[in-house]
mmCIF file of C-alpha atoms in Angstrom:
data_model
loop_
_atom_site.group_PDB
_atom_site.id
_atom_site.type_symbol
_atom_site.label_atom_id
_atom_site.label_comp_id
_atom_site.label_asym_id
_atom_site.label_seq_id
_atom_site.Cartn_x
_atom_site.Cartn_y
_atom_site.Cartn_z
ATOM 1 C CA MET A 3 -25.846 -0.004 32.950
ATOM 2 C CA ASP A 4 -29.683 0.965 34.638
ATOM 3 C CA ALA A 5 -30.099 4.813 34.293
ATOM 4 C CA TRP A 6 -33.151 4.681 36.298
ATOM 5 C CA GLY A 7 -33.490 6.784 39.270
ATOM 6 C CA GLU A 8 -30.313 7.930 39.106
ATOM 7 C CA MET A 9 -29.050 11.571 38.510
ATOM 8 C CA MET A 10 -26.025 12.178 36.516
ATOM 9 C CA LYS A 11 -24.207 14.799 34.796
ATOM 10 C CA ASN A 12 -25.416 15.973 31.124
ATOM 11 C CA GLN A 13 -22.020 15.559 29.445
ATOM 12 C CA GLU A 14 -22.779 11.053 30.320
ATOM 13 C CA ILE A 15 -25.627 11.089 28.248
ATOM 14 C CA LEU A 16 -23.121 10.604 25.492
ATOM 15 C CA ASN A 17 -22.661 6.991 27.588
ATOM 16 C CA TYR A 18 -26.275 6.100 26.370
ATOM 17 C CA ILE A 19 -26.209 6.668 22.891
ATOM 18 C CA ASP A 20 -25.481 3.825 21.003
ATOM 19 C CA ASN A 21 -27.348 1.647 18.217
ATOM 20 C CA LYS A 22 -30.060 0.115 20.691
ATOM 21 C CA LEU A 23 -31.108 3.498 21.655
ATOM 22 C CA ILE A 24 -31.253 4.985 17.935
ATOM 23 C CA ASP A 25 -33.412 1.811 16.941
ATOM 24 C CA ASN A 26 -35.445 2.468 19.995
ATOM 25 C CA VAL A 27 -35.900 5.934 18.785
ATOM 26 C CA PHE A 28 -36.285 4.938 15.193
ATOM 27 C CA ASN A 29 -39.144 2.718 15.697
ATOM 28 C CA PHE A 30 -40.652 5.919 17.773
ATOM 29 C CA CYS A 31 -40.603 8.121 14.830
ATOM 30 C CA ILE A 32 -42.092 5.861 12.481
ATOM 31 C CA GLY A 33 -45.344 5.335 14.438
ATOM 32 C CA ARG A 34 -45.738 9.004 14.227
ATOM 33 C CA THR A 35 -44.775 10.042 10.595
ATOM 34 C CA LYS A 36 -45.845 9.224 6.860
ATOM 35 C CA ASP A 37 -42.761 7.330 5.861
ATOM 36 C CA ASN A 38 -39.494 6.608 6.367
ATOM 37 C CA TYR A 39 -37.871 9.911 4.536
ATOM 38 C CA GLU A 40 -39.522 11.464 8.007
ATOM 39 C CA ALA A 41 -39.024 9.069 10.005
ATOM 40 C CA GLN A 42 -35.144 9.302 9.520
ATOM 41 C CA GLU A 43 -35.269 12.944 9.608
ATOM 42 C CA LEU A 44 -37.191 13.060 12.478
ATOM 43 C CA CYS A 45 -35.133 10.639 14.523
ATOM 44 C CA SER A 46 -31.822 12.657 13.394
ATOM 45 C CA ASP A 47 -33.467 15.701 14.972
ATOM 46 C CA ILE A 48 -34.047 14.311 18.247
ATOM 47 C CA ILE A 49 -30.239 12.235 18.437
ATOM 48 C CA TYR A 50 -28.980 15.661 17.692
ATOM 49 C CA ALA A 51 -31.193 17.317 20.610
ATOM 50 C CA LEU A 52 -29.787 14.666 22.837
ATOM 51 C CA VAL A 53 -25.903 15.107 22.108
ATOM 52 C CA LYS A 54 -26.692 19.375 22.078
ATOM 53 C CA THR A 55 -28.031 18.809 25.634
ATOM 54 C CA ALA A 56 -24.912 16.288 26.506
ATOM 55 C CA HIS A 57 -22.587 19.522 25.816
ATOM 56 C CA THR A 58 -24.056 21.551 28.162
ATOM 57 C CA GLU A 59 -23.097 21.946 32.246
ATOM 58 C CA GLY A 60 -25.869 20.485 33.982
ATOM 59 C CA GLU A 61 -27.697 17.430 35.585
ATOM 60 C CA ILE A 62 -30.583 14.331 34.587
ATOM 61 C CA THR A 63 -32.739 12.537 37.088
ATOM 62 C CA ASP A 64 -34.180 9.590 35.356
ATOM 63 C CA LEU A 65 -32.376 9.430 32.023
ATOM 64 C CA TYR A 66 -35.159 7.277 30.246
ATOM 65 C CA PRO A 67 -38.013 9.390 31.001
ATOM 66 C CA TRP A 68 -36.099 12.515 29.775
ATOM 67 C CA ILE A 69 -35.115 10.990 26.702
ATOM 68 C CA TRP A 70 -38.468 9.942 25.437
ATOM 69 C CA GLN A 71 -39.853 13.627 26.842
ATOM 70 C CA VAL A 72 -37.066 15.223 24.318
ATOM 71 C CA ALA A 73 -38.444 13.069 21.788
ATOM 72 C CA GLY A 74 -42.110 13.979 22.244
ATOM 73 C CA ASN A 75 -41.264 17.895 22.315
ATOM 74 C CA THR A 76 -38.898 17.201 19.311
ATOM 75 C CA TRP A 77 -41.833 15.549 17.765
ATOM 76 C CA LEU A 78 -44.203 18.022 18.635
ATOM 77 C CA GLU A 79 -41.388 20.638 16.871
ATOM 78 C CA PHE A 80 -41.112 18.820 14.216
ATOM 79 C CA MET A 81 -44.917 18.841 13.094
ATOM 80 C CA LYS A 82 -45.200 22.453 13.791
ATOM 81 C CA HIS A 83 -42.404 23.127 10.938
ATOM 82 C CA LYS A 84 -43.657 20.186 8.474
ATOM 83 C CA LYS A 85 -46.264 22.228 7.086
ATOM 84 C CA GLN A 86 -42.981 24.909 6.315
ATOM 85 C CA HIS A 87 -40.974 21.984 5.391
ATOM 86 C CA GLN A 88 -42.942 20.464 2.814
ATOM 87 C CA GLU A 89 -43.155 24.073 1.226
ATOM 88 C CA VAL A 90 -39.173 24.464 0.680
ATOM 89 C CA PHE A 91 -38.827 20.919 -0.437
ATOM 90 C CA CYS A 92 -40.648 19.407 -2.891
ATOM 91 C CA GLU A 93 -40.714 15.457 -2.639
ATOM 92 C CA CYS A 94 -42.203 14.432 -5.593
ATOM 93 C CA ASP A 95 -42.148 15.409 -9.116
ATOM 94 C CA SER A 96 -42.108 19.111 -9.604
ATOM 95 C CA GLU A 97 -44.605 19.008 -12.537
ATOM 96 C CA LYS A 98 -47.232 16.603 -11.066
ATOM 97 C CA LEU A 99 -46.795 18.901 -7.833
ATOM 98 C CA LEU A 100 -47.179 22.191 -9.738
ATOM 99 C CA ALA A 101 -50.695 20.892 -11.472
ATOM 100 C CA LEU A 102 -52.202 20.780 -8.234
ATOM 101 C CA VAL A 103 -51.278 24.007 -7.445
ATOM 102 C CA PRO A 104 -53.918 26.958 -8.550
ATOM 103 C CA ALA A 105 -53.135 29.223 -11.871
ATOM 104 C CA LYS A 106 -52.564 32.155 -10.128
ATOM 105 C CA ASP A 107 -50.207 30.412 -6.997
ATOM 106 C CA GLU A 108 -48.173 28.811 -9.866
ATOM 107 C CA ASP A 109 -45.697 31.724 -10.728
ATOM 108 C CA ILE A 110 -45.209 31.924 -6.865
ATOM 109 C CA SER A 111 -44.749 27.975 -6.447
ATOM 110 C CA TYR A 112 -41.888 28.199 -9.466
ATOM 111 C CA ARG A 113 -40.220 31.189 -7.891
ATOM 112 C CA LEU A 114 -40.490 29.240 -4.201
ATOM 113 C CA LEU A 115 -38.378 26.275 -6.222
ATOM 114 C CA GLU A 116 -36.204 28.444 -7.776
ATOM 115 C CA LYS A 117 -35.135 30.212 -4.507
ATOM 116 C CA VAL A 118 -34.305 26.539 -3.421
ATOM 117 C CA TYR A 119 -32.595 25.316 -5.899
ATOM 118 C CA ARG A 120 -30.607 28.513 -5.777
ATOM 119 C CA GLN A 121 -29.501 28.083 -2.304
ATOM 120 C CA ILE A 122 -28.758 24.335 -2.484
ATOM 121 C CA ALA A 123 -26.865 25.681 -5.436
ATOM 122 C CA PHE A 124 -24.819 27.833 -2.573
ATOM 123 C CA LEU A 125 -23.748 25.318 -0.655
ATOM 124 C CA THR A 126 -20.003 23.632 -0.356
ATOM 125 C CA ARG A 127 -20.044 20.672 -2.519
ATOM 126 C CA THR A 128 -20.090 18.356 0.846
ATOM 127 C CA TYR A 129 -23.247 19.420 2.024
ATOM 128 C CA ARG A 130 -24.462 20.227 -1.678
ATOM 129 C CA GLU A 131 -23.962 16.466 -2.737
ATOM 130 C CA VAL A 132 -26.127 14.865 0.493
ATOM 131 C CA MET A 133 -28.935 17.393 -0.178
ATOM 132 C CA ILE A 134 -29.264 16.319 -4.023
ATOM 133 C CA GLN A 135 -29.085 12.686 -3.271
ATOM 134 C CA TYR A 136 -31.420 13.103 -0.348
ATOM 135 C CA TYR A 137 -34.037 14.781 -1.553
ATOM 136 C CA ILE A 138 -33.748 14.816 -5.602
ATOM 137 C CA ASP A 139 -32.366 11.325 -5.578
ATOM 138 C CA GLY A 140 -34.325 9.657 -3.200
ATOM 139 C CA LEU A 141 -31.527 7.862 -1.135
ATOM 140 C CA THR A 142 -31.993 6.973 2.256
ATOM 141 C CA THR A 143 -29.194 7.777 4.430
ATOM 142 C CA ALA A 144 -27.798 4.589 4.611
ATOM 143 C CA ASP A 145 -27.313 4.834 0.802
ATOM 144 C CA ILE A 146 -25.622 8.059 0.940
ATOM 145 C CA ALA A 147 -23.235 6.765 3.937
ATOM 146 C CA ARG A 148 -22.278 3.628 1.935
ATOM 147 C CA ILE A 149 -21.748 5.612 -1.362
ATOM 148 C CA GLN A 150 -19.424 8.386 0.739
ATOM 149 C CA ASN A 151 -18.273 5.711 3.093
ATOM 150 C CA THR A 152 -19.183 7.713 6.416
ATOM 151 C CA THR A 153 -22.213 6.670 8.795
ATOM 152 C CA GLU A 154 -25.499 7.746 8.925
ATOM 153 C CA THR A 155 -25.077 9.953 11.789
ATOM 154 C CA ASN A 156 -22.701 11.955 9.635
ATOM 155 C CA VAL A 157 -25.425 12.033 7.113
ATOM 156 C CA ARG A 158 -28.029 13.077 9.140
ATOM 157 C CA GLN A 159 -25.813 16.054 10.540
ATOM 158 C CA LYS A 160 -25.212 17.025 7.044
ATOM 159 C CA LEU A 161 -28.553 17.235 5.972
ATOM 160 C CA LEU A 162 -29.846 18.660 9.154
ATOM 161 C CA TRP A 163 -27.133 21.564 8.996
ATOM 162 C CA ALA A 164 -27.752 21.743 5.346
ATOM 163 C CA ARG A 165 -31.490 21.985 5.557
ATOM 164 C CA GLY A 166 -31.072 24.597 8.420
ATOM 165 C CA LYS A 167 -29.197 26.881 5.866
ATOM 166 C CA VAL A 168 -31.634 26.252 2.817
ATOM 167 C CA LYS A 169 -34.540 27.544 4.930
ATOM 168 C CA ASN A 170 -32.763 30.214 6.347
ATOM 169 C CA GLY A 171 -31.230 31.149 2.882
ATOM 170 C CA VAL A 172 -34.590 31.050 1.206
ATOM 171 C CA LYS A 173 -35.843 33.753 4.176
ATOM 172 C CA ASP A 174 -32.852 35.899 3.718
ATOM 173 C CA MET A 175 -33.417 35.961 -0.384
ATOM 174 C CA GLU A 176 -35.776 38.673 -0.797
ATOM 175 C CA GLN A 177 -33.219 40.876 0.484
ATOM 176 C CA ILE A 178 -30.458 40.101 -1.733
ATOM 177 C CA ASN A 179 -32.591 38.597 -4.810
ATOM 178 C CA GLY A 180 -32.223 42.117 -6.555
ATOM 179 C CA ARG A 181 -28.556 42.167 -6.364
ATOM 180 C CA PRO A 182 -27.065 41.862 -9.873
ATOM 181 C CA LEU A 183 -24.416 39.595 -10.768
ATOM 182 C CA VAL A 184 -22.590 42.767 -11.901
ATOM 183 C CA PHE A 185 -18.295 42.452 -11.856
ATOM 184 C CA TYR A 186 -16.401 45.943 -11.331
ATOM 185 C CA GLU A 187 -13.571 45.748 -13.387
ATOM 186 C CA MET A 188 -9.985 44.824 -11.866
ATOM 187 C CA ASN A 189 -7.127 43.914 -13.946
ATOM 188 C CA TYR A 190 -3.458 43.121 -12.936
ATOM 189 C CA ILE A 191 -0.439 43.332 -14.376
ATOM 190 C CA ILE A 192 1.603 40.555 -13.596
ATOM 191 C CA TRP A 193 4.863 39.714 -14.845
ATOM 192 C CA GLY A 194 7.173 36.656 -14.289
ATOM 193 C CA TYR A 195 10.241 35.221 -13.848
ATOM 194 C CA GLY A 196 12.582 32.329 -14.360
ATOM 195 C CA ARG A 197 11.161 30.200 -17.175
ATOM 196 C CA PRO A 198 7.847 29.697 -17.623
ATOM 197 C CA GLU A 199 8.052 26.784 -19.481
ATOM 198 C CA TRP A 200 7.919 24.984 -16.130
ATOM 199 C CA GLY A 201 4.250 26.451 -15.283
ATOM 200 C CA GLU A 202 2.677 29.596 -16.174
ATOM 201 C CA PRO A 203 -0.027 30.527 -13.768
ATOM 202 C CA ARG A 204 -1.020 33.722 -15.560
ATOM 203 C CA LYS A 205 -2.751 31.916 -18.175
ATOM 204 C CA VAL A 206 -5.133 30.492 -15.601
ATOM 205 C CA GLY A 207 -5.719 33.892 -13.761
ATOM 206 C CA ILE A 208 -7.344 35.949 -16.950
ATOM 207 C CA ARG A 209 -11.315 35.761 -16.326
ATOM 208 C CA THR A 210 -13.208 38.569 -14.321
ATOM 209 C CA LEU A 211 -14.445 35.851 -11.869
ATOM 210 C CA SER A 212 -10.865 34.824 -11.742
ATOM 211 C CA LYS A 213 -9.855 38.591 -10.791
ATOM 212 C CA HIS A 214 -11.762 39.178 -8.113
ATOM 213 C CA ILE A 215 -11.531 35.783 -6.533
ATOM 214 C CA ILE A 216 -7.712 36.330 -6.221
ATOM 215 C CA TRP A 217 -8.801 39.599 -4.607
ATOM 216 C CA LEU A 218 -10.977 38.659 -1.912
ATOM 217 C CA CYS A 219 -7.901 35.878 -0.979
ATOM 218 C CA ARG A 220 -5.167 38.781 -1.068
ATOM 219 C CA ASN A 221 -5.775 40.105 2.837
ATOM 220 C CA LYS A 222 -7.356 37.146 3.908
ATOM 221 C CA PRO A 223 -7.773 33.117 3.322
ATOM 222 C CA MET A 224 -11.196 33.116 2.367
ATOM 223 C CA GLY A 225 -13.346 29.493 1.528
ATOM 224 C CA ALA A 226 -15.903 28.498 -1.220
ATOM 225 C CA ALA A 227 -19.117 29.619 0.722
ATOM 226 C CA GLY A 228 -17.486 32.937 2.325
ATOM 227 C CA ILE A 229 -16.061 33.698 -1.812
ATOM 228 C CA ALA A 230 -19.591 32.762 -3.083
ATOM 229 C CA GLU A 231 -21.613 35.071 -0.468
ATOM 230 C CA GLN A 232 -19.315 38.183 -1.419
ATOM 231 C CA LEU A 233 -19.651 37.617 -5.216
ATOM 232 C CA ASN A 234 -23.083 36.170 -5.212
ATOM 233 C CA VAL A 235 -22.239 33.502 -7.247
ATOM 234 C CA PRO A 236 -23.194 29.716 -6.447
ATOM 235 C CA THR A 237 -20.576 27.710 -4.604
ATOM 236 C CA ALA A 238 -20.397 25.049 -7.479
ATOM 237 C CA TYR A 239 -19.038 27.518 -9.611
ATOM 238 C CA ILE A 240 -16.625 28.793 -7.150
ATOM 239 C CA GLU A 241 -15.574 25.717 -6.220
ATOM 240 C CA GLU A 242 -14.377 25.023 -9.971
ATOM 241 C CA GLU A 243 -12.758 27.954 -10.029
ATOM 242 C CA LEU A 244 -10.707 27.729 -7.051
ATOM 243 C CA GLU A 245 -9.456 24.370 -8.319
ATOM 244 C CA VAL A 246 -7.958 25.959 -12.038
ATOM 245 C CA LEU A 247 -6.578 29.095 -9.660
ATOM 246 C CA THR A 248 -4.503 26.451 -7.503
ATOM 247 C CA GLY A 249 -3.286 23.712 -9.750
ATOM 248 C CA GLY A 250 -2.100 26.450 -12.473
ATOM 249 C CA THR A 251 -1.056 25.104 -15.569
ATOM 250 C CA ASN A 252 1.223 22.463 -14.161
ATOM 251 C CA GLY A 253 -0.403 21.054 -11.223
ATOM 252 C CA GLU A 254 1.928 22.802 -8.992
ATOM 253 C CA TYR A 255 1.978 26.638 -8.883
ATOM 254 C CA GLY A 256 -0.855 28.424 -9.311
ATOM 255 C CA LEU A 257 -2.091 32.293 -7.992
ATOM 256 C CA LEU A 258 -3.630 30.480 -4.834
ATOM 257 C CA ARG A 259 -2.338 28.001 -2.195
ATOM 258 C CA ARG A 260 -4.414 25.912 0.169
ATOM 259 C CA THR A 261 -4.101 26.764 3.876
ATOM 260 C CA GLY A 262 -6.739 24.467 5.289
ATOM 261 C CA ASN A 263 -9.518 24.142 6.709
ATOM 262 C CA GLY A 264 -11.320 24.470 3.214
ATOM 263 C CA ARG A 265 -9.599 28.107 2.703
ATOM 264 C CA TYR A 266 -7.940 29.557 0.306
ATOM 265 C CA ALA A 267 -4.680 32.352 -0.100
ATOM 266 C CA ILE A 268 -2.981 34.388 -2.733
ATOM 267 C CA ASN A 269 -0.237 32.645 -3.774
ATOM 268 C CA PHE A 270 2.442 35.660 -5.609
ATOM 269 C CA ILE A 271 3.155 38.789 -4.637
ATOM 270 C CA LEU A 272 -0.086 41.418 -5.362
ATOM 271 C CA LEU A 273 0.522 45.034 -4.582
ATOM 272 C CA SER A 274 -2.825 47.449 -4.425
ATOM 273 C CA GLU A 275 -2.625 50.538 -6.872
ATOM 274 C CA THR A 276 -1.209 52.650 -3.917
ATOM 275 C CA ALA A 277 1.229 50.274 -2.521
ATOM 276 C CA MET A 278 3.042 49.946 -5.733
ATOM 277 C CA LYS A 279 3.450 53.809 -6.436
ATOM 278 C CA LYS A 280 4.626 54.330 -2.565
ATOM 279 C CA ALA A 281 7.219 51.526 -3.300
ATOM 280 C CA ALA A 282 8.475 53.196 -6.835
ATOM 281 C CA GLN A 283 8.323 56.561 -5.203
ATOM 282 C CA LEU A 284 10.948 55.048 -2.701
ATOM 283 C CA TYR A 285 13.581 54.851 -5.698
ATOM 284 C CA ILE A 286 12.221 57.405 -7.845
ATOM 285 C CA GLY A 287 12.372 60.222 -5.020
ATOM 286 C CA GLN A 288 16.385 59.055 -4.900
ATOM 287 C CA MET A 289 17.219 60.291 -8.627
ATOM 288 C CA PRO A 290 19.552 60.169 -9.638
ATOM 289 C CA LYS A 291 21.370 58.685 -7.044
ATOM 290 C CA VAL A 292 19.297 55.157 -8.065
ATOM 291 C CA SER A 293 21.975 53.073 -10.005
ATOM 292 C CA ARG A 294 21.960 49.184 -9.829
ATOM 293 C CA SER A 295 24.757 49.763 -6.860
ATOM 294 C CA PHE A 296 22.007 52.148 -4.655
ATOM 295 C CA CYS A 297 19.402 48.982 -5.304
ATOM 296 C CA ASP A 298 21.748 46.196 -4.972
ATOM 297 C CA ASN A 299 22.798 48.295 -1.103
ATOM 298 C CA VAL A 300 18.958 48.785 -0.602
ATOM 299 C CA GLU A 301 18.161 44.781 -0.911
ATOM 300 C CA ARG A 302 20.951 43.752 1.163
ATOM 301 C CA ILE A 303 20.076 45.888 3.942
ATOM 302 C CA LEU A 304 16.687 44.560 3.850
ATOM 303 C CA ALA A 305 18.069 40.756 3.407
ATOM 304 C CA GLU A 306 20.446 41.398 6.310
ATOM 305 C CA ARG A 307 18.421 43.269 8.611
ATOM 306 C CA TYR A 308 14.619 42.843 8.224
ATOM 307 C CA PHE A 309 14.436 39.221 6.494
ATOM 308 C CA ALA A 310 16.976 37.003 7.257
ATOM 309 C CA ASP A 311 14.654 34.791 9.119
ATOM 310 C CA TYR A 312 12.362 34.476 6.271
ATOM 311 C CA GLU A 313 13.557 31.577 3.572
ATOM 312 C CA GLU A 314 13.239 32.329 -0.381
ATOM 313 C CA PRO A 315 11.187 30.204 -2.710
ATOM 314 C CA SER A 316 13.194 28.021 -4.739
ATOM 315 C CA ARG A 317 10.882 27.224 -8.077
ATOM 316 C CA PRO A 318 12.079 27.656 -11.415
ATOM 317 C CA PHE A 319 9.263 30.275 -12.459
ATOM 318 C CA SER A 320 7.506 32.892 -10.106
ATOM 319 C CA VAL A 321 4.667 35.565 -11.011
ATOM 320 C CA PHE A 322 4.093 39.204 -8.721
ATOM 321 C CA GLY A 323 2.549 42.147 -9.971
ATOM 322 C CA HIS A 324 0.240 44.335 -8.836
ATOM 323 C CA VAL A 325 -3.227 46.544 -9.478
ATOM 324 C CA ALA A 326 -3.554 48.173 -13.109
ATOM 325 C CA ALA A 327 -4.107 51.869 -12.633
ATOM 326 C CA ASP A 328 -7.539 52.968 -13.981
ATOM 327 C CA GLY A 329 -8.118 48.556 -15.361
ATOM 328 C CA THR A 330 -6.145 49.893 -18.219
ATOM 329 C CA ARG A 331 -3.850 46.346 -18.417
ATOM 330 C CA CYS A 332 -5.007 43.069 -18.429
ATOM 331 C CA ALA A 333 -3.414 40.365 -15.969
ATOM 332 C CA GLY A 334 -1.055 37.957 -17.680
ATOM 333 C CA GLY A 335 0.958 40.239 -20.009
ATOM 334 C CA ASP A 336 3.897 39.653 -22.502
ATOM 335 C CA ARG A 337 7.037 40.376 -20.897
ATOM 336 C CA ILE A 338 8.507 37.926 -18.921
ATOM 337 C CA CYS A 339 11.339 38.643 -17.610
ATOM 338 C CA PRO A 340 12.558 42.527 -16.658
ATOM 339 C CA MET A 341 16.006 42.106 -15.941
ATOM 340 C CA ASN A 342 16.793 42.833 -19.911
ATOM 341 C CA GLU A 343 15.634 46.478 -19.208
ATOM 342 C CA GLU A 344 17.221 46.370 -15.798
ATOM 343 C CA GLN A 345 20.355 45.992 -17.523
ATOM 344 C CA ARG A 346 19.410 49.152 -19.845
ATOM 345 C CA LEU A 347 18.425 51.422 -17.327
ATOM 346 C CA TYR A 348 21.620 50.733 -14.886
ATOM 347 C CA GLU A 349 24.731 50.306 -16.808
ATOM 348 C CA VAL A 350 25.715 53.825 -17.154
ATOM 349 C CA SER A 351 26.200 53.704 -13.263
ATOM 350 C CA ASP A 352 27.533 50.219 -12.925
ATOM 351 C CA ARG A 353 31.446 51.566 -11.650
ATOM 352 C CA PHE A 354 29.374 53.374 -8.237
ATOM 353 C CA PRO A 355 31.290 51.641 -5.582
ATOM 354 C CA LYS A 356 29.017 48.787 -3.773
ATOM 355 C CA LYS A 357 28.203 50.554 -0.380
ATOM 356 C CA CYS A 358 27.719 54.111 -2.648
ATOM 357 C CA PHE A 359 24.783 56.189 -0.848
ATOM 358 C CA GLU A 360 25.284 53.981 2.312
ATOM 359 C CA GLU A 361 23.130 56.007 4.050
ATOM 360 C CA LYS A 362 20.311 56.835 1.734
ATOM 361 C CA ALA A 363 19.782 53.129 0.946
ATOM 362 C CA GLN A 364 19.467 52.408 4.828
ATOM 363 C CA GLU A 365 16.993 54.509 4.556
ATOM 364 C CA THR A 366 15.053 53.715 1.911
ATOM 365 C CA ALA A 367 15.092 49.815 2.719
ATOM 366 C CA LYS A 368 13.448 50.850 6.335
ATOM 367 C CA GLN A 369 10.568 52.207 4.267
ATOM 368 C CA LEU A 370 10.250 49.749 1.986
ATOM 369 C CA ASP A 371 10.413 47.056 4.896
ATOM 370 C CA ALA A 372 7.521 48.775 6.694
ATOM 371 C CA LEU A 373 5.978 48.937 2.580
ATOM 372 C CA ILE A 374 6.014 45.348 2.490
ATOM 373 C CA ARG A 375 4.759 44.406 5.745
ATOM 374 C CA ARG A 376 1.812 46.269 5.421
ATOM 375 C CA SER A 377 1.395 45.434 1.919
ATOM 376 C CA VAL A 378 1.958 41.634 1.768
ATOM 377 C CA PRO A 379 0.530 38.847 3.691
ATOM 378 C CA LYS A 380 2.669 37.109 6.071
ATOM 379 C CA HIS A 381 2.705 33.487 4.249
ATOM 380 C CA LEU A 382 4.175 35.150 1.338
ATOM 381 C CA LEU A 383 7.197 37.528 2.858
ATOM 382 C CA GLY A 384 9.985 34.995 1.861
ATOM 383 C CA GLU A 385 9.375 36.571 -1.574
ATOM 384 C CA TRP A 386 9.972 40.208 -0.873
ATOM 385 C CA ARG A 387 12.916 40.654 -3.010
ATOM 386 C CA PHE A 388 9.800 41.151 -5.757
ATOM 387 C CA VAL A 389 8.437 43.935 -4.327
ATOM 388 C CA CYS A 390 12.005 45.363 -5.087
ATOM 389 C CA LYS A 391 11.864 44.269 -8.608
ATOM 390 C CA LEU A 392 8.095 45.762 -8.825
ATOM 391 C CA ALA A 393 9.256 49.246 -7.964
ATOM 392 C CA LYS A 394 12.831 49.513 -9.608
ATOM 393 C CA MET A 395 10.558 48.647 -13.034
ATOM 394 C CA GLN A 396 8.406 51.428 -11.959
ATOM 395 C CA VAL A 397 11.467 53.323 -12.271
ATOM 396 C CA PHE A 398 12.248 52.249 -15.361
ATOM 397 C CA GLU A 399 8.721 53.171 -16.873
ATOM 398 C CA SER A 400 9.022 56.828 -15.133
ATOM 399 C CA VAL A 401 13.143 57.190 -16.621
ATOM 400 C CA GLU A 402 12.637 55.781 -20.235
ATOM 401 C CA GLY A 403 8.751 56.915 -20.851
ATOM 402 C CA THR A 404 8.013 59.985 -19.702
ATOM 403 C CA PRO A 405 11.182 61.714 -18.015
ATOM 404 C CA ALA A 406 10.664 65.188 -18.724
ATOM 405 C CA GLY A 407 7.065 65.124 -17.893
ATOM 406 C CA GLN A 408 8.040 63.322 -14.756
ATOM 407 C CA GLY A 409 10.164 66.618 -13.643
ATOM 408 C CA ILE A 410 13.314 63.753 -12.933
ATOM 409 C CA LEU A 411 15.334 64.792 -16.706
ATOM 410 C CA THR A 412 15.254 67.845 -18.719
ATOM 411 C CA PRO A 413 16.604 67.855 -21.939
ATOM 412 C CA PRO A 414 19.746 69.514 -22.393
ATOM 413 C CA VAL A 415 19.812 73.027 -24.041
ATOM 414 C CA ASP A 416 22.900 73.014 -26.014
ATOM 415 C CA GLY A 417 21.924 69.246 -27.103
ATOM 416 C CA ILE A 418 22.658 66.017 -26.752
ATOM 417 C CA PHE A 419 26.441 65.926 -26.692
ATOM 418 C CA SER A 420 26.532 68.708 -24.034
ATOM 419 C CA LYS A 421 28.213 68.480 -20.468
ATOM 420 C CA ALA A 422 24.709 68.965 -18.903
ATOM 421 C CA CYS A 423 22.889 65.951 -20.900
ATOM 422 C CA CYS A 424 20.995 64.973 -17.769
ATOM 423 C CA THR A 425 20.220 66.916 -14.392
ATOM 424 C CA ARG A 426 17.146 66.852 -11.566
ATOM 425 C CA VAL A 427 14.855 69.666 -11.856
ATOM 426 C CA VAL A 428 15.684 71.401 -8.530
#
């Protein structure tokens, strides 16, 4: 295909980027660099510049002269940044390099190396492995491509992106280097419902790092790099923690789920402290009308009117919880199923009609629906009943714990057997 003297659109450049052209570009680079590593890097930069142009609007006359003009400009830019590149990357033994550095500059060199290594640690696994294999292990792009079962072009693109990320990161580190790696206290109260022997995901979520990762993934799916940046923790540690949190204890049910594109989202209902209080108050505000019948009616209305189109999960065991008030409770408590406690709370009022307090139940259901949709990610709306369980459990704690202090119950004046055994304070 002859491209001399022809006018063509930029997009047509891709038709001429083949193995023969890449070999010619590589030979051009060999004569202008000190070794194969630099030649491969320069060749990658030139091909990238050609591909980048091919994705823009415009036209080109005389393709091949233009290609070599791009190659020459890219080489000049490469040489311009070579000094800076050598300051960032050490291609020989670091101890030998430091031996050549004046004593007064030793600390600066060590700090520079630390910054580089730290930035490499903040890369995601795919890019981190390529950087280590190329710059530390000394493998060629062909070797890396063979090990990773991919193409050299793919490897070069990863190196190009990773180099830019590291260089920019080293420049920016002075601004964030002093940021302390200290997590504020964050505790959750997480309940279990069902058969925990099937798989108990709470056991993998007790570490401080785990809790902060869970909270970051609560509002929107996040990737390892984004989490690492937020928490100022190397991506390698975040990736390991994500694997643990996703797999749980049985490999099937974890506190996080994969959503695609390397992102993770929360995999259980976790209400904020504010949402938990609001949900509980919707029931507590109905005392003493709150009974098993009342709560059943609220859930029936929610199921029929608000969540009929959502499929509820079918699994042997589920967890759900909320943020602990004042950081006083830890994640993964010992209480497994609250149903026995609910039975104790409601057994007195089991004889109410099925649709007792229907109007109030309709109002409560409407408010709960609005709260659930504000507080629960869309992918977890099928588990809406757990919000109701959390709210009812809070009612139990209020009644069981300090009813007089809550203003819900008052002690009978004439003793426990008086007619005014339980009355609501007006």
